[in-house]
Short mmCIF file of C-alpha atoms in Angstrom, two decimals:
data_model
loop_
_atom_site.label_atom_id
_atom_site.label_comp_id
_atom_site.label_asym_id
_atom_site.label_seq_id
_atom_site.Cartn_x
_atom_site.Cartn_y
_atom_site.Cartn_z
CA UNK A 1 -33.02 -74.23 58.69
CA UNK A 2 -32.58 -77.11 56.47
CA UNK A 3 -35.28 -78.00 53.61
CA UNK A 4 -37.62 -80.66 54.09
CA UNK A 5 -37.77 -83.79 51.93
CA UNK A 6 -40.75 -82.88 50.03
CA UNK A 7 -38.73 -79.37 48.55
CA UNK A 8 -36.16 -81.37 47.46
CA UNK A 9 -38.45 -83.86 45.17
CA UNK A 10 -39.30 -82.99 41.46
CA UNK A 11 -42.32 -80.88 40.41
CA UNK A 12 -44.35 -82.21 37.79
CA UNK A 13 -46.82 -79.67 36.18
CA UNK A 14 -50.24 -81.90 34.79
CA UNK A 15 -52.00 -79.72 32.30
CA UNK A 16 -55.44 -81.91 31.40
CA UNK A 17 -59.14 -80.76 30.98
CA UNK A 18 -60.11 -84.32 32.13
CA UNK A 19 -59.86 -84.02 35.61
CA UNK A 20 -60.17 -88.32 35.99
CA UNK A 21 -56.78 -88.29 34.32
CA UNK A 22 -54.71 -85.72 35.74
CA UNK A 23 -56.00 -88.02 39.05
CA UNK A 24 -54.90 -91.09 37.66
CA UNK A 25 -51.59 -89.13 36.72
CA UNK A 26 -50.68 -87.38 39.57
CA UNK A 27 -51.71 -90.39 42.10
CA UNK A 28 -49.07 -92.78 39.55
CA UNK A 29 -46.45 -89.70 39.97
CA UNK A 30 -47.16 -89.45 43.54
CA UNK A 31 -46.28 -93.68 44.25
CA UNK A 32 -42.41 -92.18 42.31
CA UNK A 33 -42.09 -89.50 44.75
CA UNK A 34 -42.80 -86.54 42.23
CA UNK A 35 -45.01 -83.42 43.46
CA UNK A 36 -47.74 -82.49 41.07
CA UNK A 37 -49.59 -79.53 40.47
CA UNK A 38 -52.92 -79.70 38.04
CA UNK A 39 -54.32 -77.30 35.45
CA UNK A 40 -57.40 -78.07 33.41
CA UNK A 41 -56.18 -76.12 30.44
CA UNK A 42 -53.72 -73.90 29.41
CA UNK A 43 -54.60 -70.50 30.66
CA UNK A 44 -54.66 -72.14 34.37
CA UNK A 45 -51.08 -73.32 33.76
CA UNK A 46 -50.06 -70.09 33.00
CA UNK A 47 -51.12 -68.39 36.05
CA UNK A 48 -50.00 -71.30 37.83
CA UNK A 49 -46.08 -70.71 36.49
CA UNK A 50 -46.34 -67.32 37.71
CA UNK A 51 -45.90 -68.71 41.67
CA UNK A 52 -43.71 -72.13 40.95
CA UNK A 53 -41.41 -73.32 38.26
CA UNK A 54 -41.65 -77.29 37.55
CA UNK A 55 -39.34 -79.28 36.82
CA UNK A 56 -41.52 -80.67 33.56
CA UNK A 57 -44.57 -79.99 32.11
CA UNK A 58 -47.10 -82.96 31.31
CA UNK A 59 -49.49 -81.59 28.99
CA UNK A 60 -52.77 -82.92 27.02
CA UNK A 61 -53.16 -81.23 23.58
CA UNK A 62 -57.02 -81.21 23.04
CA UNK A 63 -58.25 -78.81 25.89
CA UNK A 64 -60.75 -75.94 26.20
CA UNK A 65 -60.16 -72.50 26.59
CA UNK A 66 -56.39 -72.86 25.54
CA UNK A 67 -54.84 -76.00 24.07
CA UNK A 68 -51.51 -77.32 24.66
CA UNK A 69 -49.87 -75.95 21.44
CA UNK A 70 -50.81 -72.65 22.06
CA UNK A 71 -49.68 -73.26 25.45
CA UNK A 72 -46.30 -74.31 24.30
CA UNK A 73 -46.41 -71.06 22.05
CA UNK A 74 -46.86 -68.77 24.90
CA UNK A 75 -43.98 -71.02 26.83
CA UNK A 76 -41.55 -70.66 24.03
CA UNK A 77 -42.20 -66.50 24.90
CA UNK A 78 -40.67 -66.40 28.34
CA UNK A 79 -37.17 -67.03 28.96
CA UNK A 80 -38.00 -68.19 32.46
CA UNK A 81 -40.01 -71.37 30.60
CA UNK A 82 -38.77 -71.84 27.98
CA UNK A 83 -36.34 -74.15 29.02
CA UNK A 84 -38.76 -76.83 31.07
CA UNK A 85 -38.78 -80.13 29.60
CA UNK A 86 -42.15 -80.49 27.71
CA UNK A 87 -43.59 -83.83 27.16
CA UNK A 88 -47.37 -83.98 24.64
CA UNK A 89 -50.27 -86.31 25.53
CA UNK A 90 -51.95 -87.15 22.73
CA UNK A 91 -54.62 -89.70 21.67
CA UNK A 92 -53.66 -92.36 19.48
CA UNK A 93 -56.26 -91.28 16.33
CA UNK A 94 -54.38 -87.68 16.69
CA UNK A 95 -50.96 -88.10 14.86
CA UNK A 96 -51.58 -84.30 12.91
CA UNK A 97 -51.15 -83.39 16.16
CA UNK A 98 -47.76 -85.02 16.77
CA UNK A 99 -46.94 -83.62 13.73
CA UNK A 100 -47.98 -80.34 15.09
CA UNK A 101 -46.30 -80.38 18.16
CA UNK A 102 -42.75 -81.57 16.41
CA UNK A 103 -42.73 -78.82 14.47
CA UNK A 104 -42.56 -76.66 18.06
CA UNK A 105 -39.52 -78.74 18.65
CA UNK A 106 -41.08 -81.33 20.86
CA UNK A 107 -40.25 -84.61 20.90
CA UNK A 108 -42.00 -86.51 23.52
CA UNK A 109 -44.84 -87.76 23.18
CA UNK A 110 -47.38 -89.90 25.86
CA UNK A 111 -50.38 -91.66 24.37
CA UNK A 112 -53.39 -92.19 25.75
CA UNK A 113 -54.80 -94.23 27.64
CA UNK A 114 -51.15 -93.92 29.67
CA UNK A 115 -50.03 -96.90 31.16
CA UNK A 116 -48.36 -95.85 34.58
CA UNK A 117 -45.00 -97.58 33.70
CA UNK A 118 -44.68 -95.89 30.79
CA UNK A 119 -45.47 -92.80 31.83
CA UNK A 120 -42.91 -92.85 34.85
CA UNK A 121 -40.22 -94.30 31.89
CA UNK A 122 -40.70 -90.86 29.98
CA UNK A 123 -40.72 -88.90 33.00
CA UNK A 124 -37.59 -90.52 33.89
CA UNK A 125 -35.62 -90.19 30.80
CA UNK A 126 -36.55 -86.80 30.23
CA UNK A 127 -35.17 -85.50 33.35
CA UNK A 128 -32.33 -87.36 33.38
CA UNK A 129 -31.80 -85.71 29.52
CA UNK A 130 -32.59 -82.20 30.70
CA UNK A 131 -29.93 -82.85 34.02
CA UNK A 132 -27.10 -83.76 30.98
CA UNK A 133 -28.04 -80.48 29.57
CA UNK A 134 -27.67 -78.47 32.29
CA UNK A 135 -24.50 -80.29 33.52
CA UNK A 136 -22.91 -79.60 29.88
CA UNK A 137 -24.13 -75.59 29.46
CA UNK A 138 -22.19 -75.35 33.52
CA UNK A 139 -19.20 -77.12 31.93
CA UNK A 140 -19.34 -75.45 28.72
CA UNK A 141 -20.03 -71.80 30.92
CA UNK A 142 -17.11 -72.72 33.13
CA UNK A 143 -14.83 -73.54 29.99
CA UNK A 144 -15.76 -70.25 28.54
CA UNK A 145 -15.09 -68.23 31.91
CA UNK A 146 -11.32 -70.10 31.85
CA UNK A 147 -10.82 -68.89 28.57
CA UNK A 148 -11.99 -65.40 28.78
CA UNK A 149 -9.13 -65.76 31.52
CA UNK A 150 -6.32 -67.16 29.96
CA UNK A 151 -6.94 -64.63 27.26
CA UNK A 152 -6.78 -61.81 29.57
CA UNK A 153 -3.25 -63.52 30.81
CA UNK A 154 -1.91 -63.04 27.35
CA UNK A 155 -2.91 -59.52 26.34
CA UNK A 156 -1.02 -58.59 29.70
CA UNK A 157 2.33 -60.46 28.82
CA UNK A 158 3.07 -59.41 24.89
CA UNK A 159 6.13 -61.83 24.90
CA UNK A 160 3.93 -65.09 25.52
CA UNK A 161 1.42 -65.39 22.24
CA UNK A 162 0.00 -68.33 22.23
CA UNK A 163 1.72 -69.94 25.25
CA UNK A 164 -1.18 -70.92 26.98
CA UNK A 165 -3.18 -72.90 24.32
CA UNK A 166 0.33 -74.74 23.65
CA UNK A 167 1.07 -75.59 27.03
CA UNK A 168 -2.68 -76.87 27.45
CA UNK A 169 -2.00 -79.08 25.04
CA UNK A 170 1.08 -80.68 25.45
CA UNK A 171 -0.22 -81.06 29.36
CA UNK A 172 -3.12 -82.94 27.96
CA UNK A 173 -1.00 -84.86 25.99
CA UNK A 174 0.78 -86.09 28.82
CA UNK A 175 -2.15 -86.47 31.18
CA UNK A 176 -3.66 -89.07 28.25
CA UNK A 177 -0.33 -90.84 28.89
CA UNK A 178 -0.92 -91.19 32.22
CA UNK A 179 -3.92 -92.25 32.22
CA UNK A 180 -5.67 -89.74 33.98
CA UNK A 181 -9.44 -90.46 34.58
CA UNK A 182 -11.73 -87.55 33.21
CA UNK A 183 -12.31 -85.73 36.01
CA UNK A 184 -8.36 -85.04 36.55
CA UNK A 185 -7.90 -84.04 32.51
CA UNK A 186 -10.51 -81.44 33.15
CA UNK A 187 -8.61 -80.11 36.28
CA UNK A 188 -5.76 -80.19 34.44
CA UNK A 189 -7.33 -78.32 31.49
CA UNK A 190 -8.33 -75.60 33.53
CA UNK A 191 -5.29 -75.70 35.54
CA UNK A 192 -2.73 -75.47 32.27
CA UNK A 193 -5.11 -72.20 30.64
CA UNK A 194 -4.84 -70.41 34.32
CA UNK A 195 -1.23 -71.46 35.22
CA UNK A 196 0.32 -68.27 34.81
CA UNK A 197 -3.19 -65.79 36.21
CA UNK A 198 -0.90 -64.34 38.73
CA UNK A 199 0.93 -62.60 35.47
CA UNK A 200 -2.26 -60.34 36.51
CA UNK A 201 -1.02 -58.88 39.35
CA UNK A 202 2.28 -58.04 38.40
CA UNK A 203 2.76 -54.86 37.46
CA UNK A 204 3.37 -54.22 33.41
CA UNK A 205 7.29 -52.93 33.94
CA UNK A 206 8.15 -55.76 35.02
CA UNK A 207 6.26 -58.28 32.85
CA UNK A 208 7.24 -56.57 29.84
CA UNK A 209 10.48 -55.74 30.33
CA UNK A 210 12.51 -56.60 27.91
CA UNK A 211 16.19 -56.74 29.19
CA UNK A 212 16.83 -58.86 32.42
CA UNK A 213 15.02 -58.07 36.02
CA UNK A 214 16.89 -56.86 38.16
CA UNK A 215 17.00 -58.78 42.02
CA UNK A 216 13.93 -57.30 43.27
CA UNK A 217 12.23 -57.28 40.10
CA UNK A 218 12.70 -60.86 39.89
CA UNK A 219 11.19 -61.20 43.43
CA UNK A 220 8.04 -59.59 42.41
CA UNK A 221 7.38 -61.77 39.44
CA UNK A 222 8.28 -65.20 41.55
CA UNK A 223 5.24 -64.56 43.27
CA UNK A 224 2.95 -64.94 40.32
CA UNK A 225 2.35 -68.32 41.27
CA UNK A 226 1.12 -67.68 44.81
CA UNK A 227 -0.77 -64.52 43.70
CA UNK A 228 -2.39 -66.97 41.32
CA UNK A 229 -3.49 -69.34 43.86
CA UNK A 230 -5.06 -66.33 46.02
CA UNK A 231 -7.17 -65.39 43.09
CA UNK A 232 -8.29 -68.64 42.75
CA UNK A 233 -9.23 -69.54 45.99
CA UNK A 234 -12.32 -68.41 46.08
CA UNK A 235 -13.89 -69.60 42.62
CA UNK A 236 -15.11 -72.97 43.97
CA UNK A 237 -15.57 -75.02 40.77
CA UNK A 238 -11.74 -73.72 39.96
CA UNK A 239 -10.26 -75.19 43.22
CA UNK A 240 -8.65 -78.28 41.95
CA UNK A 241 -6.71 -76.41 39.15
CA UNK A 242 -4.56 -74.58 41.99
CA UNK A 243 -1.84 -77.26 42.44
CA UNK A 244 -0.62 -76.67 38.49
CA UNK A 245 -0.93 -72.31 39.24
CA UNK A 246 0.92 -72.83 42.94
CA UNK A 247 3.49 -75.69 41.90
CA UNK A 248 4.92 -75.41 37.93
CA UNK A 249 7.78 -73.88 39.03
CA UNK A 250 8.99 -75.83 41.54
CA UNK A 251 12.11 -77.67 41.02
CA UNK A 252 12.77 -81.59 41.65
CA UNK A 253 16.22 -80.37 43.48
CA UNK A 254 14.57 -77.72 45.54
CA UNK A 255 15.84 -75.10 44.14
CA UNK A 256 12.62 -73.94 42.60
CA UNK A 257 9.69 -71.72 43.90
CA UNK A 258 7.33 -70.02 45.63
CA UNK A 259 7.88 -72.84 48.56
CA UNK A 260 11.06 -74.79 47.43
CA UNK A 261 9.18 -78.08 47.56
CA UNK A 262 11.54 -81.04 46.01
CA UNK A 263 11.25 -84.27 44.13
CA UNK A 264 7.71 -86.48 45.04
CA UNK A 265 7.27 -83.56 47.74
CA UNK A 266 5.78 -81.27 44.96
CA UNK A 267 1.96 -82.28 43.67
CA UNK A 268 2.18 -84.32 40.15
CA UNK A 269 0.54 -81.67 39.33
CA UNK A 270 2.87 -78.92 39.13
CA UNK A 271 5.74 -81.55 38.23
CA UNK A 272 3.60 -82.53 34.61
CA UNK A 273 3.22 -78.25 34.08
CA UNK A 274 6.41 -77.86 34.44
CA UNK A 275 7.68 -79.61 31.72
CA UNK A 276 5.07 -78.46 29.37
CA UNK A 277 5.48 -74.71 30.52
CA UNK A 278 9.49 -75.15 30.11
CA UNK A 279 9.22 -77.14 26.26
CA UNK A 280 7.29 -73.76 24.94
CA UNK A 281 8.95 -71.34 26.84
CA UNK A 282 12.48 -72.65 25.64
CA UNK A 283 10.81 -73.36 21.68
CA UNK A 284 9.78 -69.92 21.45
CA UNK A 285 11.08 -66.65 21.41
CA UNK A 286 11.26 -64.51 24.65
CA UNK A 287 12.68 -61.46 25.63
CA UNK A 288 15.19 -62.71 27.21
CA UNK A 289 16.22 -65.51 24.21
CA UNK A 290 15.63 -66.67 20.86
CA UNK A 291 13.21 -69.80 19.50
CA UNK A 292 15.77 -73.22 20.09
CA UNK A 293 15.09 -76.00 18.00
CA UNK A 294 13.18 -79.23 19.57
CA UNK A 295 16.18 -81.15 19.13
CA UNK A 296 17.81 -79.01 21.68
CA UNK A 297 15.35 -78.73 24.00
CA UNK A 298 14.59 -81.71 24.46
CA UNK A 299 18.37 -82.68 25.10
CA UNK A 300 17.92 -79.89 28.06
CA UNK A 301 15.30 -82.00 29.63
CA UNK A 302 16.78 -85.22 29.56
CA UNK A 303 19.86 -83.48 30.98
CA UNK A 304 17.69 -81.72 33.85
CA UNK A 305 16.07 -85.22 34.36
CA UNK A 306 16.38 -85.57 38.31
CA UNK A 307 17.44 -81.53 38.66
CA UNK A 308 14.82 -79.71 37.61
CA UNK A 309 12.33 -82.49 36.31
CA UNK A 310 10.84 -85.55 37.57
CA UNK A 311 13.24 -87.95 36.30
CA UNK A 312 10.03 -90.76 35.61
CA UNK A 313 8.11 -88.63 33.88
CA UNK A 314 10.96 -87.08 31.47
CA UNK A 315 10.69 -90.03 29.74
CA UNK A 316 6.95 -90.22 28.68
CA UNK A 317 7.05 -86.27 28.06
CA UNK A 318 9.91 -87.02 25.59
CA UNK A 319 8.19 -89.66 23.79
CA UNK A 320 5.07 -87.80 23.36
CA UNK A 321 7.10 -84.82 22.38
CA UNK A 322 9.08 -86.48 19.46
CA UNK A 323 5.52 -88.62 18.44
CA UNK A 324 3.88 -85.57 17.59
CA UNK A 325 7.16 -83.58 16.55
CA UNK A 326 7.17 -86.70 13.84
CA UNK A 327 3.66 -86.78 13.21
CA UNK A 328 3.34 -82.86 12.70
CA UNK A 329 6.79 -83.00 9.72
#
């Protein structure tokens, strides 16, 4: 059964003893398509939060029974409340009570008598502020449940310190260079910290090895990328990192896996990875061989340039490379 239009608009609680203004209020909120609910004071608001949660509270400062500070006090008590936007009404001979109220941490203030423009204005713009919030603690949440992630990747594989908050960066770099709008940096963020989650599933003999796999062993940890993807697939907000985890190994020649995609065939996703996950793996020291110097490395690229690498983007990945090789000396 799908909601009906009037549980998808904004709830405005209206906390005023006078009940000719919470009218006036609630009929001017009503004309913007907010719901209201009224409480003369703030005890009735109280018991009113216990059955709905608004999306802001509109509250006078001056009432009976239990004034809007105190109400804010008892607010700032419950989790659950705590974080509703709060806007004050105040009259204009009150500013102790402004001064009052900011030092409870709130900064909006309505004046009285409230002109209907204004008041939607506020409304407005404190919504809209409390939305950013919300959209930044999801991003910020999401960031943090990447990283806890990634981190787990690297504890697994004892060989690959570090690996992951290098190749995230030189994959950034190169997205910049490209151009990328934001949207496709974050994917590619998220996508360069979880490249090598499959790592998880592989069993610890064979990720820590530390003298060369033998045929089957080999086979097992090819499929790190696909195992990867799996674990993914689910996590809906991860979804658009899965082309860096499934593709960063393919090769431009085809001779790459898990699918043996070649040249513009494989996602630009997995063929910008894949020269950021080969730089630090070749620059640093494995198991299987020592640290070579940039210089060198970079000399393997160019030479794999239409082998193993997207021979247009070599270029720019070289450039950016020896910029901040330079800039770092």
């Amino acid at each position: 059964m799908f909601p009906d239009a009037s549980s998808l608009k904004k709830v405005i609680l209206v906390v005023e003893d006078n009940a000719q203004v919470r009218s006036v209020i609630s009929k001017a909120l009503k004309l913007e398509n907010y719901v209201t609910q009224q409480a003369k004071n703030g005890h009735k608001a109280l018991e009113i939060l216990k059955t709905i949660r608004p999306d802001l509270i509109l509250s006078d400062i001056n009432m009976p029974i239990m004034d809007g500070l105190e109400f804010n006090k008892r607010l700032s008590q419950k989790p659950q409340w705590s974080a509703i936007p709060f806007i004050f009404l105040t009259s204009n001979d009150a500013p102790e009570d402004i001064q009052r109220g900011r030092e409870l941490g709130i900064e909006d203030y309505l004046t009285k008598p409230i002109e209907s423009d204004e008041l939607v204005r506020i409304i407005d713009a404190r919504l809209y502020r409390s939305t950013e919030i919300k959209i930044a603690h999801i991003g910020q949440a999401y960031l943090d449940t990447v990283d806890t992630l990634a981190n787990a990747i690297e504890e697994r594989d004892k060989f690959t310190s570090g690996h992951v908050k290098r190749v995230t960066t030189y994959s950034l770099w190169m997205g910049k260079a490209l151009n990328w709008p934001h949207q496709h940096l974050r994917a590619l963020k998220f996508g360069a910290m979880l490249h090598d989650i499959g790592k998880i599933a592989i069993p610890d003999q064979v990720l820590n090895k530390t003298h060369s796999l033998t045929s089957a062993e080999w086979e097992t940890m090819k499929k790190h990328p696909l195992l990867g993807a799996k674990i993914l697939q689910g996590v809906s907000h991860l979804r658009d990192a899965i082309p860096y985890i499934l593709y960063h190994h393919e090769r431009w020649d085809g001779s790459g896996y898990p699918k043996g995609l070649s040249g513009k065939g494989i996602p630009v996703q997995g063929r910008v990875l894949a020269l950021a996950d080969s730089y630090d793996a070749l620059t640093t020291t494995r198991s299987y061989h020592p640290a070579r110097p940039h210089d060198e490395v970079i000399e393997f690229i160019k030479m794999k340039a239409g082998e193993y690498f997207d021979p247009q983007l070599v270029p720019i990945f070289i450039k950016i490379m020896n910029t901040h090789k330079q800039n770092s000396s």
